[in-house]
PDB file of C-alpha atoms and ligand atoms in Angstrom:
ATOM      1  CA  MET W 110       0.000   0.000   0.000  1.00 37.00           C
ATOM      2  CA  SER W 111       2.866   2.427   0.633  1.00 36.00           C
ATOM      3  CA  ALA W 112       3.960   2.085  -3.022  1.00 35.00           C
ATOM      4  CA  LEU W 113       0.503   3.318  -3.938  1.00 39.00           C
ATOM      5  CA  VAL W 114       0.820   6.455  -1.887  1.00 38.00           C
ATOM      6  CA  THR W 115       4.234   7.345  -3.209  1.00 36.00           C
ATOM      7  CA  THR W 116       3.208   7.062  -6.865  1.00 40.00           C
ATOM      8  CA  VAL W 117       0.413   9.614  -6.567  1.00 44.00           C
ATOM      9  CA  GLY W 118       1.154  13.192  -7.445  1.00 42.00           C
ATOM     10  CA  LEU W 119       4.684  12.687  -8.732  1.00 41.00           C
ATOM     11  CA  SER W 120       3.771  13.510 -12.288  1.00 45.00           C
ATOM     12  CA  PRO W 121       0.816  15.547 -13.509  1.00 41.00           C
ATOM     13  CA  THR W 122      -1.119  12.654 -14.950  1.00 57.00           C
ATOM     14  CA  SER W 123      -0.033   9.858 -12.634  1.00 73.00           C
ATOM     15  CA  LEU W 124      -2.702   7.427 -11.576  1.00 88.00           C
ATOM     16  CA  PRO W 125      -2.073   5.057  -8.682  1.00 90.00           C
ATOM     17  CA  GLU W 126      -1.502   1.375  -9.117  1.00 90.00           C
ATOM     18  CA  LEU W 127      -4.500  -0.616  -7.989  1.00 91.00           C
ATOM     19  CA  PRO W 128      -4.145  -2.446  -4.681  1.00 92.00           C
ATOM     20  CA  TYR W 129      -3.858  -6.228  -4.872  1.00 92.00           C
ATOM     21  CA  VAL W 130      -7.174  -7.745  -3.799  1.00 93.00           C
ATOM     22  CA  GLY W 131      -6.777 -11.287  -5.074  1.00 93.00           C
ATOM     23  CA  ASN W 132      -8.843 -12.757  -7.852  1.00 91.00           C
ATOM     24  CA  ARG W 133     -11.593 -10.167  -8.083  1.00 95.00           C
ATOM     25  CA  VAL W 134     -12.293  -6.743  -9.522  1.00 96.00           C
ATOM     26  CA  VAL W 135     -10.929  -3.814  -7.466  1.00 97.00           C
ATOM     27  CA  ARG W 136     -13.619  -1.431  -6.234  1.00 97.00           C
ATOM     28  CA  VAL W 137     -12.320   2.107  -6.657  1.00 97.00           C
ATOM     29  CA  GLY W 138     -14.145   5.161  -5.305  1.00 98.00           C
ATOM     30  CA  ILE W 139     -13.541   8.425  -7.168  1.00 98.00           C
ATOM     31  CA  MET W 140     -14.327  11.274  -4.807  1.00 98.00           C
ATOM     32  CA  GLY W 141     -15.216  14.137  -7.128  1.00 98.00           C
ATOM     33  CA  GLY W 142     -15.551  17.689  -5.893  1.00 98.00           C
ATOM     34  CA  THR W 143     -14.211  21.216  -5.935  1.00 98.00           C
ATOM     35  CA  PHE W 144     -12.890  20.872  -2.368  1.00 98.00           C
ATOM     36  CA  ASP W 145     -12.722  24.644  -1.802  1.00 98.00           C
ATOM     37  CA  PRO W 146     -11.854  23.751   0.912  1.00 98.00           C
ATOM     38  CA  ILE W 147     -12.084  20.056   1.774  1.00 98.00           C
ATOM     39  CA  HIS W 148     -13.733  19.488   5.182  1.00 98.00           C
ATOM     40  CA  ASN W 149     -14.596  16.718   7.623  1.00 98.00           C
ATOM     41  CA  GLY W 150     -17.986  16.123   5.937  1.00 98.00           C
ATOM     42  CA  HIS W 151     -16.175  15.048   2.749  1.00 98.00           C
ATOM     43  CA  LEU W 152     -13.848  12.781   4.727  1.00 98.00           C
ATOM     44  CA  VAL W 153     -16.708  11.152   6.649  1.00 98.00           C
ATOM     45  CA  ALA W 154     -18.621  10.655   3.373  1.00 98.00           C
ATOM     46  CA  ALA W 155     -15.624   8.860   1.834  1.00 98.00           C
ATOM     47  CA  GLU W 156     -15.169   6.730   4.949  1.00 98.00           C
ATOM     48  CA  VAL W 157     -18.869   5.765   5.028  1.00 98.00           C
ATOM     49  CA  ALA W 158     -18.795   4.990   1.290  1.00 97.00           C
ATOM     50  CA  MET W 159     -15.790   2.707   1.845  1.00 98.00           C
ATOM     51  CA  GLY W 160     -17.689   0.715   4.428  1.00 98.00           C
ATOM     52  CA  GLU W 161     -21.164   0.703   2.864  1.00 97.00           C
ATOM     53  CA  VAL W 162     -20.115   0.113  -0.732  1.00 97.00           C
ATOM     54  CA  GLY W 163     -17.110  -2.046   0.134  1.00 97.00           C
ATOM     55  CA  LEU W 164     -14.490   0.071  -1.632  1.00 98.00           C
ATOM     56  CA  ASP W 165     -10.832  -0.948  -1.659  1.00 97.00           C
ATOM     57  CA  VAL W 166      -9.514   2.574  -2.116  1.00 97.00           C
ATOM     58  CA  VAL W 167     -10.860   6.118  -2.554  1.00 98.00           C
ATOM     59  CA  LEU W 168      -9.158   8.466  -4.973  1.00 97.00           C
ATOM     60  CA  PHE W 169      -9.901  12.109  -4.157  1.00 98.00           C
ATOM     61  CA  MET W 170     -10.022  14.041  -7.402  1.00 97.00           C
ATOM     62  CA  PRO W 171     -10.183  17.843  -7.054  1.00 98.00           C
ATOM     63  CA  ALA W 172     -11.786  19.272 -10.210  1.00 98.00           C
ATOM     64  CA  GLY W 173      -9.374  21.528 -12.120  1.00 97.00           C
ATOM     65  CA  SER W 174     -11.933  23.895 -13.611  1.00 97.00           C
ATOM     66  CA  PRO W 175     -15.370  22.792 -12.338  1.00 97.00           C
ATOM     67  CA  ALA W 176     -17.902  22.731 -15.193  1.00 96.00           C
ATOM     68  CA  PHE W 177     -20.703  24.423 -13.276  1.00 97.00           C
ATOM     69  CA  LYS W 178     -18.538  27.089 -11.624  1.00 97.00           C
ATOM     70  CA  GLN W 179     -17.252  28.914 -14.678  1.00 97.00           C
ATOM     71  CA  ASP W 180     -19.071  32.081 -13.580  1.00 96.00           C
ATOM     72  CA  ARG W 181     -17.590  32.364 -10.094  1.00 96.00           C
ATOM     73  CA  HIS W 182     -14.289  32.545  -8.268  1.00 96.00           C
ATOM     74  CA  VAL W 183     -12.782  29.213  -7.279  1.00 98.00           C
ATOM     75  CA  SER W 184      -9.469  28.960  -5.431  1.00 98.00           C
ATOM     76  CA  ASP W 185      -6.345  28.016  -7.335  1.00 98.00           C
ATOM     77  CA  PRO W 186      -6.373  24.283  -8.200  1.00 97.00           C
ATOM     78  CA  GLU W 187      -2.922  23.870  -6.608  1.00 97.00           C
ATOM     79  CA  ASP W 188      -4.268  25.164  -3.282  1.00 98.00           C
ATOM     80  CA  ARG W 189      -7.317  22.882  -3.457  1.00 98.00           C
ATOM     81  CA  TYR W 190      -5.096  19.948  -4.370  1.00 97.00           C
ATOM     82  CA  ALA W 191      -2.658  20.702  -1.522  1.00 98.00           C
ATOM     83  CA  MET W 192      -5.471  20.928   1.051  1.00 98.00           C
ATOM     84  CA  THR W 193      -6.969  17.656  -0.208  1.00 98.00           C
ATOM     85  CA  LEU W 194      -3.585  15.949  -0.050  1.00 97.00           C
ATOM     86  CA  LEU W 195      -3.030  17.200   3.507  1.00 98.00           C
ATOM     87  CA  ALA W 196      -6.506  16.095   4.607  1.00 98.00           C
ATOM     88  CA  THR W 197      -6.097  12.569   3.229  1.00 98.00           C
ATOM     89  CA  SER W 198      -2.446  12.005   4.138  1.00 96.00           C
ATOM     90  CA  ASP W 199      -3.044   9.966   7.306  1.00 97.00           C
ATOM     91  CA  ASN W 200      -5.313   7.370   5.691  1.00 97.00           C
ATOM     92  CA  PRO W 201      -3.533   4.767   3.511  1.00 96.00           C
ATOM     93  CA  GLN W 202      -6.777   3.986   1.663  1.00 96.00           C
ATOM     94  CA  PHE W 203      -7.411   7.632   0.744  1.00 97.00           C
ATOM     95  CA  LEU W 204      -5.336   8.853  -2.174  1.00 96.00           C
ATOM     96  CA  THR W 205      -5.350  12.260  -3.850  1.00 96.00           C
ATOM     97  CA  SER W 206      -4.854  12.698  -7.550  1.00 95.00           C
ATOM     98  CA  ARG W 207      -3.685  15.566  -9.746  1.00 95.00           C
ATOM     99  CA  PHE W 208      -5.410  13.929 -12.706  1.00 95.00           C
ATOM    100  CA  GLU W 209      -8.125  16.562 -13.162  1.00 96.00           C
ATOM    101  CA  ILE W 210      -6.166  19.631 -12.117  1.00 96.00           C
ATOM    102  CA  ALA W 211      -3.481  18.709 -14.664  1.00 94.00           C
ATOM    103  CA  ARG W 212      -5.957  18.480 -17.553  1.00 94.00           C
ATOM    104  CA  PRO W 213      -6.408  21.790 -19.351  1.00 95.00           C
ATOM    105  CA  GLY W 214      -9.866  23.212 -20.010  1.00 97.00           C
ATOM    106  CA  ILE W 215     -13.185  22.629 -18.293  1.00 98.00           C
ATOM    107  CA  THR W 216     -13.295  19.517 -16.137  1.00 98.00           C
ATOM    108  CA  TYR W 217     -15.813  17.029 -17.466  1.00 98.00           C
ATOM    109  CA  THR W 218     -16.446  13.888 -15.428  1.00 98.00           C
ATOM    110  CA  ALA W 219     -17.212  11.796 -18.528  1.00 98.00           C
ATOM    111  CA  GLU W 220     -13.693  12.538 -19.800  1.00 97.00           C
ATOM    112  CA  THR W 221     -12.148  11.603 -16.451  1.00 97.00           C
ATOM    113  CA  LEU W 222     -14.068   8.357 -16.081  1.00 97.00           C
ATOM    114  CA  GLY W 223     -13.438   7.442 -19.728  1.00 96.00           C
ATOM    115  CA  GLN W 224      -9.681   7.923 -19.263  1.00 95.00           C
ATOM    116  CA  LEU W 225      -9.700   5.947 -16.014  1.00 95.00           C
ATOM    117  CA  HIS W 226     -11.461   3.130 -17.843  1.00 93.00           C
ATOM    118  CA  GLU W 227      -8.867   3.158 -20.592  1.00 93.00           C
ATOM    119  CA  HIS W 228      -6.064   3.119 -18.030  1.00 92.00           C
ATOM    120  CA  TYR W 229      -7.356   0.395 -15.732  1.00 93.00           C
ATOM    121  CA  GLY W 230      -9.421  -1.676 -18.174  1.00 92.00           C
ATOM    122  CA  ASP W 231     -11.629  -4.319 -16.594  1.00 91.00           C
ATOM    123  CA  ALA W 232      -9.404  -4.654 -13.519  1.00 91.00           C
ATOM    124  CA  CYS W 233     -11.611  -2.291 -11.523  1.00 95.00           C
ATOM    125  CA  HIS W 234     -15.142  -1.030 -11.105  1.00 97.00           C
ATOM    126  CA  LEU W 235     -15.468   2.734 -10.580  1.00 98.00           C
ATOM    127  CA  TYR W 236     -17.799   4.359  -8.041  1.00 98.00           C
ATOM    128  CA  PHE W 237     -18.083   8.109  -8.563  1.00 98.00           C
ATOM    129  CA  ILE W 238     -18.896   9.700  -5.202  1.00 98.00           C
ATOM    130  CA  SER W 239     -20.094  13.268  -4.843  1.00 97.00           C
ATOM    131  CA  GLY W 240     -22.755  15.400  -3.231  1.00 95.00           C
ATOM    132  CA  ALA W 241     -26.312  14.253  -3.966  1.00 93.00           C
ATOM    133  CA  ASP W 242     -27.092  17.726  -5.398  1.00 91.00           C
ATOM    134  CA  ALA W 243     -24.295  17.305  -7.886  1.00 92.00           C
ATOM    135  CA  ILE W 244     -25.371  13.758  -8.775  1.00 93.00           C
ATOM    136  CA  ALA W 245     -28.990  14.944  -9.193  1.00 90.00           C
ATOM    137  CA  SER W 246     -27.824  17.225 -12.014  1.00 92.00           C
ATOM    138  CA  ILE W 247     -26.007  14.439 -13.828  1.00 94.00           C
ATOM    139  CA  LEU W 248     -28.410  14.448 -16.789  1.00 92.00           C
ATOM    140  CA  THR W 249     -27.144  17.921 -17.677  1.00 94.00           C
ATOM    141  CA  TRP W 250     -23.477  16.933 -17.580  1.00 96.00           C
ATOM    142  CA  LYS W 251     -21.484  16.632 -20.799  1.00 96.00           C
ATOM    143  CA  ASP W 252     -21.934  13.188 -22.406  1.00 96.00           C
ATOM    144  CA  ALA W 253     -24.500  12.123 -19.791  1.00 94.00           C
ATOM    145  CA  ASP W 254     -25.453   9.150 -21.955  1.00 91.00           C
ATOM    146  CA  LYS W 255     -21.883   7.803 -21.758  1.00 94.00           C
ATOM    147  CA  LEU W 256     -21.567   8.355 -18.001  1.00 95.00           C
ATOM    148  CA  ALA W 257     -24.114   5.678 -17.171  1.00 93.00           C
ATOM    149  CA  SER W 258     -21.883   2.910 -18.503  1.00 94.00           C
ATOM    150  CA  LEU W 259     -18.683   4.193 -16.898  1.00 96.00           C
ATOM    151  CA  ALA W 260     -19.415   4.030 -13.161  1.00 97.00           C
ATOM    152  CA  THR W 261     -21.822   3.479 -10.341  1.00 97.00           C
ATOM    153  CA  PHE W 262     -22.739   6.856  -8.811  1.00 97.00           C
ATOM    154  CA  VAL W 263     -22.874   7.447  -5.076  1.00 97.00           C
ATOM    155  CA  GLY W 264     -24.668  10.583  -3.841  1.00 96.00           C
ATOM    156  CA  ALA W 265     -23.824  11.744  -0.338  1.00 96.00           C
ATOM    157  CA  THR W 266     -26.825  13.544   1.151  1.00 93.00           C
ATOM    158  CA  ARG W 267     -27.287  15.987   3.938  1.00 86.00           C
ATOM    159  CA  PRO W 268     -30.060  14.990   6.411  1.00 80.00           C
ATOM    160  CA  GLY W 269     -33.512  16.023   5.150  1.00 82.00           C
ATOM    161  CA  TYR W 270     -32.499  15.852   1.494  1.00 85.00           C
ATOM    162  CA  ASP W 271     -35.370  15.153  -0.917  1.00 85.00           C
ATOM    163  CA  LEU W 272     -34.085  11.914  -2.413  1.00 83.00           C
ATOM    164  CA  GLU W 273     -37.261  11.009  -4.245  1.00 85.00           C
ATOM    165  CA  SER W 274     -37.372  14.000  -6.535  1.00 79.00           C
ATOM    166  CA  ALA W 275     -33.648  13.702  -7.271  1.00 77.00           C
ATOM    167  CA  GLN W 276     -34.034  10.057  -8.206  1.00 84.00           C
ATOM    168  CA  ARG W 277     -37.270  10.590 -10.191  1.00 85.00           C
ATOM    169  CA  GLY W 278     -35.543  12.763 -12.791  1.00 83.00           C
ATOM    170  CA  ILE W 279     -32.782  10.243 -13.311  1.00 87.00           C
ATOM    171  CA  GLU W 280     -35.231   7.349 -13.601  1.00 85.00           C
ATOM    172  CA  GLU W 281     -37.430   9.232 -16.072  1.00 86.00           C
ATOM    173  CA  SER W 282     -34.444   9.939 -18.310  1.00 84.00           C
ATOM    174  CA  GLY W 283     -34.468   6.381 -19.615  1.00 85.00           C
ATOM    175  CA  LEU W 284     -30.693   6.229 -19.159  1.00 87.00           C
ATOM    176  CA  ASP W 285     -29.482   3.233 -17.199  1.00 89.00           C
ATOM    177  CA  PHE W 286     -27.779   5.003 -14.263  1.00 93.00           C
ATOM    178  CA  ASP W 287     -26.861   2.985 -11.194  1.00 94.00           C
ATOM    179  CA  VAL W 288     -27.155   5.557  -8.376  1.00 94.00           C
ATOM    180  CA  ARG W 289     -26.946   4.927  -4.653  1.00 95.00           C
ATOM    181  CA  TYR W 290     -27.389   7.420  -1.850  1.00 94.00           C
ATOM    182  CA  LEU W 291     -25.781   7.638   1.565  1.00 95.00           C
ATOM    183  CA  GLU W 292     -27.039   9.949   4.300  1.00 93.00           C
ATOM    184  CA  ILE W 293     -24.089  11.637   5.962  1.00 96.00           C
ATOM    185  CA  PRO W 294     -25.026  13.774   9.004  1.00 94.00           C
ATOM    186  CA  ALA W 295     -21.512  15.296   8.966  1.00 94.00           C
ATOM    187  CA  LEU W 296     -22.412  16.923   5.637  1.00 93.00           C
ATOM    188  CA  SER W 297     -24.186  19.656   7.567  1.00 93.00           C
ATOM    189  CA  ILE W 298     -20.665  21.067   7.267  1.00 96.00           C
ATOM    190  CA  SER W 299     -20.132  22.692   3.861  1.00 96.00           C
ATOM    191  CA  SER W 300     -17.256  24.371   2.056  1.00 98.00           C
ATOM    192  CA  SER W 301     -19.246  27.608   1.805  1.00 97.00           C
ATOM    193  CA  TYR W 302     -19.730  27.581   5.607  1.00 98.00           C
ATOM    194  CA  LEU W 303     -15.969  27.280   6.094  1.00 98.00           C
ATOM    195  CA  ARG W 304     -15.241  30.049   3.570  1.00 98.00           C
ATOM    196  CA  GLU W 305     -17.746  32.332   5.263  1.00 98.00           C
ATOM    197  CA  ARG W 306     -16.293  31.675   8.718  1.00 98.00           C
ATOM    198  CA  VAL W 307     -12.735  32.349   7.561  1.00 98.00           C
ATOM    199  CA  SER W 308     -13.823  35.568   5.829  1.00 98.00           C
ATOM    200  CA  GLN W 309     -15.339  36.701   9.149  1.00 98.00           C
ATOM    201  CA  GLY W 310     -12.130  35.884  11.010  1.00 97.00           C
ATOM    202  CA  LYS W 311     -13.768  32.937  12.780  1.00 98.00           C
ATOM    203  CA  SER W 312     -12.188  29.574  13.542  1.00 98.00           C
ATOM    204  CA  VAL W 313     -12.677  26.529  11.304  1.00 98.00           C
ATOM    205  CA  ARG W 314     -10.806  24.254  13.697  1.00 98.00           C
ATOM    206  CA  TYR W 315     -12.459  20.823  14.058  1.00 98.00           C
ATOM    207  CA  LEU W 316     -14.451  21.399  10.843  1.00 98.00           C
ATOM    208  CA  THR W 317     -11.486  20.337   8.736  1.00 98.00           C
ATOM    209  CA  PRO W 318      -8.185  18.645   9.672  1.00 98.00           C
ATOM    210  CA  ASP W 319      -5.660  20.814  11.512  1.00 98.00           C
ATOM    211  CA  ALA W 320      -3.219  20.659   8.600  1.00 98.00           C
ATOM    212  CA  VAL W 321      -5.869  22.255   6.358  1.00 98.00           C
ATOM    213  CA  VAL W 322      -6.617  24.931   8.975  1.00 98.00           C
ATOM    214  CA  GLY W 323      -2.889  25.767   9.010  1.00 98.00           C
ATOM    215  CA  TYR W 324      -2.674  25.804   5.213  1.00 98.00           C
ATOM    216  CA  ILE W 325      -5.655  28.182   4.885  1.00 98.00           C
ATOM    217  CA  GLU W 326      -4.028  30.537   7.379  1.00 98.00           C
ATOM    218  CA  LYS W 327      -0.569  30.329   5.847  1.00 98.00           C
ATOM    219  CA  ARG W 328      -1.847  31.014   2.320  1.00 98.00           C
ATOM    220  CA  GLY W 329      -4.363  33.650   3.434  1.00 98.00           C
ATOM    221  CA  LEU W 330      -7.233  31.872   1.684  1.00 98.00           C
ATOM    222  CA  TYR W 331     -10.865  33.008   1.984  1.00 98.00           C
ATOM    223  CA  ARG W 332     -10.099  36.335   3.616  1.00 96.00           C
ATOM    224  CA  SER W 333     -12.569  38.861   2.293  1.00 79.00           C
TER     225      SER W 333
HETATM  226  P1  NAP Y 405     -21.177  21.472  -6.124  1.00 55.09           P
HETATM  227  O1  NAP Y 405     -22.259  21.944  -7.007  1.00 55.09           O
HETATM  228  O2  NAP Y 405     -20.228  22.483  -5.574  1.00 55.09           O
HETATM  229  O3  NAP Y 405     -21.719  20.619  -4.941  1.00 55.09           O
HETATM  230  C1  NAP Y 405     -23.082  20.316  -4.780  1.00 55.09           C
HETATM  231  C2  NAP Y 405     -23.257  19.858  -3.361  1.00 55.09           C
HETATM  232  O4  NAP Y 405     -22.559  18.617  -3.175  1.00 55.09           O
HETATM  233  C3  NAP Y 405     -22.691  20.833  -2.358  1.00 55.09           C
HETATM  234  O5  NAP Y 405     -23.531  20.807  -1.247  1.00 55.09           O
HETATM  235  C4  NAP Y 405     -21.321  20.239  -2.026  1.00 55.09           C
HETATM  236  O6  NAP Y 405     -20.892  20.559  -0.718  1.00 55.09           O
HETATM  237  C5  NAP Y 405     -21.569  18.755  -2.131  1.00 55.09           C
HETATM  238  N1  NAP Y 405     -20.370  18.006  -2.550  1.00 55.09           N
HETATM  239  C6  NAP Y 405     -19.559  18.265  -3.586  1.00 55.09           C
HETATM  240  N2  NAP Y 405     -18.609  17.315  -3.700  1.00 55.09           N
HETATM  241  C7  NAP Y 405     -18.832  16.440  -2.678  1.00 55.09           C
HETATM  242  C8  NAP Y 405     -18.209  15.254  -2.269  1.00 55.09           C
HETATM  243  N3  NAP Y 405     -17.154  14.737  -2.943  1.00 55.09           N
HETATM  244  N4  NAP Y 405     -18.694  14.606  -1.186  1.00 55.09           N
HETATM  245  C9  NAP Y 405     -19.748  15.093  -0.522  1.00 55.09           C
HETATM  246  N5  NAP Y 405     -20.410  16.220  -0.862  1.00 55.09           N
HETATM  247  C10 NAP Y 405     -19.950  16.890  -1.939  1.00 55.09           C
HETATM  248  O7  NAP Y 405     -20.375  20.336  -6.887  1.00 55.09           O
HETATM  249  P2  NAP Y 405     -19.032  20.472  -7.695  1.00 55.09           P
HETATM  250  O8  NAP Y 405     -17.924  20.456  -6.696  1.00 55.09           O
HETATM  251  O9  NAP Y 405     -19.119  21.590  -8.692  1.00 55.09           O
HETATM  252  O10 NAP Y 405     -19.046  19.096  -8.513  1.00 55.09           O
HETATM  253  C11 NAP Y 405     -19.011  17.865  -7.849  1.00 55.09           C
HETATM  254  C12 NAP Y 405     -18.398  16.836  -8.800  1.00 55.09           C
HETATM  255  O11 NAP Y 405     -19.265  16.658  -9.928  1.00 55.09           O
HETATM  256  C13 NAP Y 405     -17.043  17.265  -9.359  1.00 55.09           C
HETATM  257  O12 NAP Y 405     -16.234  16.142  -9.498  1.00 55.09           O
HETATM  258  C14 NAP Y 405     -17.398  17.840 -10.722  1.00 55.09           C
HETATM  259  O13 NAP Y 405     -16.330  17.772 -11.654  1.00 55.09           O
HETATM  260  C15 NAP Y 405     -18.544  16.929 -11.124  1.00 55.09           C
HETATM  261  N6  NAP Y 405     -19.416  17.642 -12.082  1.00 55.09           N
HETATM  262  C16 NAP Y 405     -19.229  17.362 -13.402  1.00 55.09           C
HETATM  263  C17 NAP Y 405     -19.977  18.047 -14.360  1.00 55.09           C
HETATM  264  C18 NAP Y 405     -19.756  17.722 -15.819  1.00 55.09           C
HETATM  265  O14 NAP Y 405     -19.028  16.810 -16.145  1.00 55.09           O
HETATM  266  N7  NAP Y 405     -20.365  18.460 -16.713  1.00 55.09           N
HETATM  267  C19 NAP Y 405     -20.901  19.016 -13.959  1.00 55.09           C
HETATM  268  C20 NAP Y 405     -21.059  19.274 -12.589  1.00 55.09           C
HETATM  269  C21 NAP Y 405     -20.293  18.576 -11.647  1.00 55.09           C
HETATM  270  P3  NAP Y 405     -19.444  21.240  -0.483  1.00 55.09           P
HETATM  271  O15 NAP Y 405     -19.542  22.579  -1.171  1.00 55.09           O
HETATM  272  O16 NAP Y 405     -19.327  21.298   0.978  1.00 55.09           O
HETATM  273  O17 NAP Y 405     -18.463  20.336  -1.167  1.00 55.09           O
END
């Protein structure tokens, strides 16, 4: 497993070797998000997904230029990558990839999952994990028809989330999406809440790992 960790992030497009799991397909979670900044809700969601879905590894994949955030300010991809790397560094089954931040242009998930498929072939099954709100909009993503065949989708919900209406749209599309949902109480934490607190000079300690708190302070992120 240590070889896995050391191969990630050394070159812009490096993808980790898959862990050895014997004579079966490796179950790889792809944790997709902007992570501006990453917080404990994301980490709990990945941990719960590992247990509930039975993942062998989770690859955190900060989006380089998020498709639906072209009209607003997003922190530098290198900062979001660094915070994600710091937050995941103490868990050998959580890896962080530069794959999307190294790809020029708008970040499209269909492109990412297609390239992962090409790279790993049939050796693994991909589970794309993100917020349920993001997953609910999947029909409007680029190449939505291709996405359905590339991965199982896992939507992490905040308590009280209206699952039925999110799922109805996907079912009515006629596309054969495999979507699962996980309720994650810790997702009452959000990146926007952290950004707002930092901009008001308030503490974000215990909302995100200490190393991320230090990084935000050192780099002066989210100050108004
Ligand atoms: P977003 O709209 O900022 O997020 C929607 C909600 O989901 C927010 O409440 C967000 O909370 C939460 N969330 C986001 N990522 C999460 C994660 N990994 N685990 C748990 N909750 C999460 O979403 P986004 O960051 O722009 O996009 C999410 C993913 O979908 C990215 O990988 C992105 O590339 C992909 N996406 C692709 C397309 C496309 O291909 N056209 C379009 C849209 C999104 P926080 O703000 O606290 O994270």
